[in-house]
mmCIF file of N, CA and C in Angstrom:
data_model
loop_
_atom_site.group_PDB
_atom_site.id
_atom_site.type_symbol
_atom_site.label_atom_id
_atom_site.label_comp_id
_atom_site.label_asym_id
_atom_site.label_seq_id
_atom_site.Cartn_x
_atom_site.Cartn_y
_atom_site.Cartn_z
ATOM 1 N N UNK Q 1 144.480 156.630 134.325
ATOM 2 C CA UNK Q 1 143.416 156.044 133.866
ATOM 3 C C UNK Q 1 143.707 154.985 132.396
ATOM 4 N N UNK Q 2 142.549 153.831 132.877
ATOM 5 C CA UNK Q 2 142.827 152.735 131.538
ATOM 6 C C UNK Q 2 142.648 152.654 130.402
ATOM 7 N N UNK Q 3 142.780 153.021 129.346
ATOM 8 C CA UNK Q 3 142.567 151.877 128.551
ATOM 9 C C UNK Q 3 141.305 150.898 128.332
ATOM 10 N N UNK Q 4 139.980 150.826 127.117
ATOM 11 C CA UNK Q 4 139.136 149.862 127.318
ATOM 12 C C UNK Q 4 139.650 148.882 126.978
ATOM 13 N N UNK Q 5 139.890 147.628 126.625
ATOM 14 C CA UNK Q 5 140.420 146.304 126.278
ATOM 15 C C UNK Q 5 140.552 145.972 125.169
ATOM 16 N N UNK Q 6 140.501 145.629 124.213
ATOM 17 C CA UNK Q 6 140.065 145.535 122.831
ATOM 18 C C UNK Q 6 139.082 144.275 122.575
ATOM 19 N N UNK Q 7 137.850 144.380 121.159
ATOM 20 C CA UNK Q 7 137.015 143.355 121.689
ATOM 21 C C UNK Q 7 137.588 142.385 121.312
ATOM 22 N N UNK Q 8 137.496 140.913 121.531
ATOM 23 C CA UNK Q 8 137.762 139.122 121.059
ATOM 24 C C UNK Q 8 137.695 139.929 119.379
ATOM 25 N N UNK Q 9 138.070 138.343 118.882
ATOM 26 C CA UNK Q 9 137.002 137.632 117.416
ATOM 27 C C UNK Q 9 136.461 137.466 117.598
ATOM 28 N N UNK Q 10 135.695 138.004 116.531
ATOM 29 C CA UNK Q 10 133.990 138.101 116.304
ATOM 30 C C UNK Q 10 134.218 136.170 116.051
ATOM 31 N N UNK Q 11 132.726 136.085 115.997
ATOM 32 C CA UNK Q 11 132.380 134.501 115.491
ATOM 33 C C UNK Q 11 131.313 134.962 114.578
ATOM 34 N N UNK Q 12 130.758 135.073 113.114
ATOM 35 C CA UNK Q 12 130.534 134.619 112.693
ATOM 36 C C UNK Q 12 129.174 134.488 112.678
ATOM 37 N N UNK Q 13 128.512 135.324 111.960
ATOM 38 C CA UNK Q 13 126.845 135.003 112.380
ATOM 39 C C UNK Q 13 125.948 133.958 110.875
ATOM 40 N N UNK Q 14 125.522 133.264 111.810
ATOM 41 C CA UNK Q 14 125.327 132.340 110.858
ATOM 42 C C UNK Q 14 124.308 132.682 109.792
ATOM 43 N N UNK Q 15 124.016 131.973 108.112
ATOM 44 C CA UNK Q 15 124.083 132.409 106.928
ATOM 45 C C UNK Q 15 122.429 132.389 107.481
ATOM 46 N N UNK Q 16 121.549 133.516 106.164
ATOM 47 C CA UNK Q 16 120.101 133.393 106.881
ATOM 48 C C UNK Q 16 119.939 133.035 105.745
ATOM 49 N N UNK Q 17 119.597 131.700 105.220
ATOM 50 C CA UNK Q 17 118.509 130.676 104.827
ATOM 51 C C UNK Q 17 117.281 130.712 104.032
ATOM 52 N N UNK Q 18 116.814 131.609 102.904
ATOM 53 C CA UNK Q 18 115.626 132.501 102.778
ATOM 54 C C UNK Q 18 115.243 131.034 101.054
ATOM 55 N N UNK Q 19 115.094 129.722 102.369
ATOM 56 C CA UNK Q 19 114.616 129.023 100.874
ATOM 57 C C UNK Q 19 112.340 128.615 101.529
ATOM 58 N N UNK Q 20 112.055 128.530 100.842
ATOM 59 C CA UNK Q 20 110.948 127.481 101.537
ATOM 60 C C UNK Q 20 110.460 126.774 102.085
ATOM 61 N N UNK Q 21 110.497 126.776 103.917
ATOM 62 C CA UNK Q 21 110.847 125.288 103.983
ATOM 63 C C UNK Q 21 109.641 124.646 104.342
ATOM 64 N N UNK Q 22 108.918 125.447 102.997
ATOM 65 C CA UNK Q 22 107.612 124.085 103.413
ATOM 66 C C UNK Q 22 107.579 122.927 102.344
ATOM 67 N N UNK Q 23 109.012 123.620 100.499
ATOM 68 C CA UNK Q 23 109.392 122.345 99.855
ATOM 69 C C UNK Q 23 110.624 121.100 100.119
ATOM 70 N N UNK Q 24 110.544 121.012 101.961
ATOM 71 C CA UNK Q 24 111.366 120.405 102.486
ATOM 72 C C UNK Q 24 111.072 119.269 102.935
ATOM 73 N N UNK Q 25 111.099 117.827 102.744
ATOM 74 C CA UNK Q 25 110.506 116.608 103.253
ATOM 75 C C UNK Q 25 110.355 116.827 104.486
ATOM 76 N N UNK Q 26 109.234 116.154 105.818
ATOM 77 C CA UNK Q 26 109.356 116.730 106.764
ATOM 78 C C UNK Q 26 109.177 114.790 107.680
ATOM 79 N N UNK Q 27 109.284 114.335 108.436
ATOM 80 C CA UNK Q 27 109.016 113.489 109.085
ATOM 81 C C UNK Q 27 107.309 112.884 109.193
ATOM 82 N N UNK Q 28 106.653 114.254 109.341
ATOM 83 C CA UNK Q 28 105.809 113.546 108.952
ATOM 84 C C UNK Q 28 105.144 113.625 107.812
ATOM 85 N N UNK Q 29 105.386 113.311 106.255
ATOM 86 C CA UNK Q 29 105.252 113.257 105.786
ATOM 87 C C UNK Q 29 105.785 111.925 104.847
ATOM 88 N N UNK Q 30 106.263 111.317 105.661
ATOM 89 C CA UNK Q 30 106.544 109.610 105.579
ATOM 90 C C UNK Q 30 105.723 108.779 105.802
ATOM 91 N N UNK Q 31 105.225 107.825 106.151
ATOM 92 C CA UNK Q 31 104.976 106.907 106.393
ATOM 93 C C UNK Q 31 105.342 105.901 107.960
ATOM 94 N N UNK Q 32 106.915 107.015 108.429
ATOM 95 C CA UNK Q 32 107.441 105.370 108.565
ATOM 96 C C UNK Q 32 107.866 105.701 110.151
ATOM 97 N N UNK Q 33 106.812 105.728 110.816
ATOM 98 C CA UNK Q 33 106.368 105.408 112.229
ATOM 99 C C UNK Q 33 104.894 105.565 112.214
ATOM 100 N N UNK Q 34 103.817 104.924 112.013
ATOM 101 C CA UNK Q 34 103.323 105.259 111.826
ATOM 102 C C UNK Q 34 102.312 104.043 112.178
ATOM 103 N N UNK Q 35 102.867 102.823 113.050
ATOM 104 C CA UNK Q 35 102.577 102.008 113.921
ATOM 105 C C UNK Q 35 102.967 100.629 112.960
ATOM 106 N N UNK Q 36 103.413 100.571 111.931
ATOM 107 C CA UNK Q 36 103.946 99.336 111.680
ATOM 108 C C UNK Q 36 104.633 98.782 112.790
ATOM 109 N N UNK Q 37 104.742 97.907 112.402
ATOM 110 C CA UNK Q 37 105.772 97.339 113.073
ATOM 111 C C UNK Q 37 106.668 96.700 112.256
ATOM 112 N N UNK Q 38 108.479 97.053 112.231
ATOM 113 C CA UNK Q 38 109.206 96.365 111.311
ATOM 114 C C UNK Q 38 109.413 94.747 111.393
ATOM 115 N N UNK Q 39 109.200 94.315 110.244
ATOM 116 C CA UNK Q 39 109.038 92.725 109.672
ATOM 117 C C UNK Q 39 108.250 91.313 109.998
ATOM 118 N N UNK Q 40 107.399 93.202 110.527
ATOM 119 C CA UNK Q 40 105.778 91.436 110.462
ATOM 120 C C UNK Q 40 105.849 90.738 108.875
ATOM 121 N N UNK Q 41 106.100 89.268 108.683
ATOM 122 C CA UNK Q 41 105.286 88.730 107.774
ATOM 123 C C UNK Q 41 104.345 88.962 107.138
ATOM 124 N N UNK Q 42 103.123 89.384 108.509
ATOM 125 C CA UNK Q 42 101.710 89.360 107.822
ATOM 126 C C UNK Q 42 100.515 87.722 107.446
ATOM 127 N N UNK Q 43 102.411 87.219 108.582
ATOM 128 C CA UNK Q 43 100.954 85.815 109.134
ATOM 129 C C UNK Q 43 100.380 86.047 110.480
ATOM 130 N N UNK Q 44 99.893 85.147 111.092
ATOM 131 C CA UNK Q 44 98.178 85.357 111.709
ATOM 132 C C UNK Q 44 98.808 84.709 113.173
ATOM 133 N N UNK Q 45 99.807 84.156 112.967
ATOM 134 C CA UNK Q 45 100.800 83.905 114.591
ATOM 135 C C UNK Q 45 101.450 85.600 114.841
ATOM 136 N N UNK Q 46 102.284 86.444 113.880
ATOM 137 C CA UNK Q 46 101.933 87.374 114.550
ATOM 138 C C UNK Q 46 101.187 88.514 114.842
ATOM 139 N N UNK Q 47 100.123 88.719 113.695
ATOM 140 C CA UNK Q 47 98.610 89.327 113.440
ATOM 141 C C UNK Q 47 98.538 89.247 115.524
ATOM 142 N N UNK Q 48 98.136 88.057 116.214
ATOM 143 C CA UNK Q 48 97.875 87.143 117.382
ATOM 144 C C UNK Q 48 98.191 88.245 117.900
ATOM 145 N N UNK Q 49 99.938 88.013 117.852
ATOM 146 C CA UNK Q 49 101.059 88.293 118.428
ATOM 147 C C UNK Q 49 100.220 90.169 118.837
ATOM 148 N N UNK Q 50 100.547 90.579 117.725
ATOM 149 C CA UNK Q 50 100.104 92.767 117.981
ATOM 150 C C UNK Q 50 98.956 92.122 118.493
ATOM 151 N N UNK Q 51 98.077 91.537 118.984
ATOM 152 C CA UNK Q 51 96.187 91.620 119.183
ATOM 153 C C UNK Q 51 96.796 91.736 120.863
ATOM 154 N N UNK Q 52 97.174 90.286 120.861
ATOM 155 C CA UNK Q 52 97.306 90.640 122.515
ATOM 156 C C UNK Q 52 98.231 91.689 123.164
ATOM 157 N N UNK Q 53 99.656 92.294 122.585
ATOM 158 C CA UNK Q 53 100.472 92.703 123.449
ATOM 159 C C UNK Q 53 99.771 94.002 123.070
ATOM 160 N N UNK Q 54 98.700 94.626 122.280
ATOM 161 C CA UNK Q 54 97.657 95.770 121.799
ATOM 162 C C UNK Q 54 96.638 95.751 122.488
ATOM 163 N N UNK Q 55 96.287 95.176 123.353
ATOM 164 C CA UNK Q 55 95.748 94.652 124.025
ATOM 165 C C UNK Q 55 94.214 95.158 124.926
ATOM 166 N N UNK Q 56 93.946 95.985 125.713
ATOM 167 C CA UNK Q 56 93.787 97.008 126.811
ATOM 168 C C UNK Q 56 93.071 96.027 127.532
ATOM 169 N N UNK Q 57 94.131 96.359 128.854
ATOM 170 C CA UNK Q 57 93.962 95.664 130.122
ATOM 171 C C UNK Q 57 92.650 94.625 130.582
ATOM 172 N N UNK Q 58 91.632 95.609 130.656
ATOM 173 C CA UNK Q 58 90.371 95.539 130.800
ATOM 174 C C UNK Q 58 89.601 94.441 129.529
ATOM 175 N N UNK Q 59 90.542 93.991 129.156
ATOM 176 C CA UNK Q 59 89.772 93.568 127.845
ATOM 177 C C UNK Q 59 90.392 91.715 127.803
ATOM 178 N N UNK Q 60 90.503 91.177 129.319
ATOM 179 C CA UNK Q 60 91.949 90.371 130.023
ATOM 180 C C UNK Q 60 90.754 88.826 129.879
#
């Protein structure tokens, strides 16, 4: 009769964190990524370029 295999080293379980998740800032709480293009100076040439880039094809 064979003896049962000895259990291997157990990995520690990750610690539970009981902080309030609503206290942390999420990516939705910032204005980044809401359609602004970085580096636009606000000049009329940049506005025209953005208008032409985003114009639907049926408005050509």
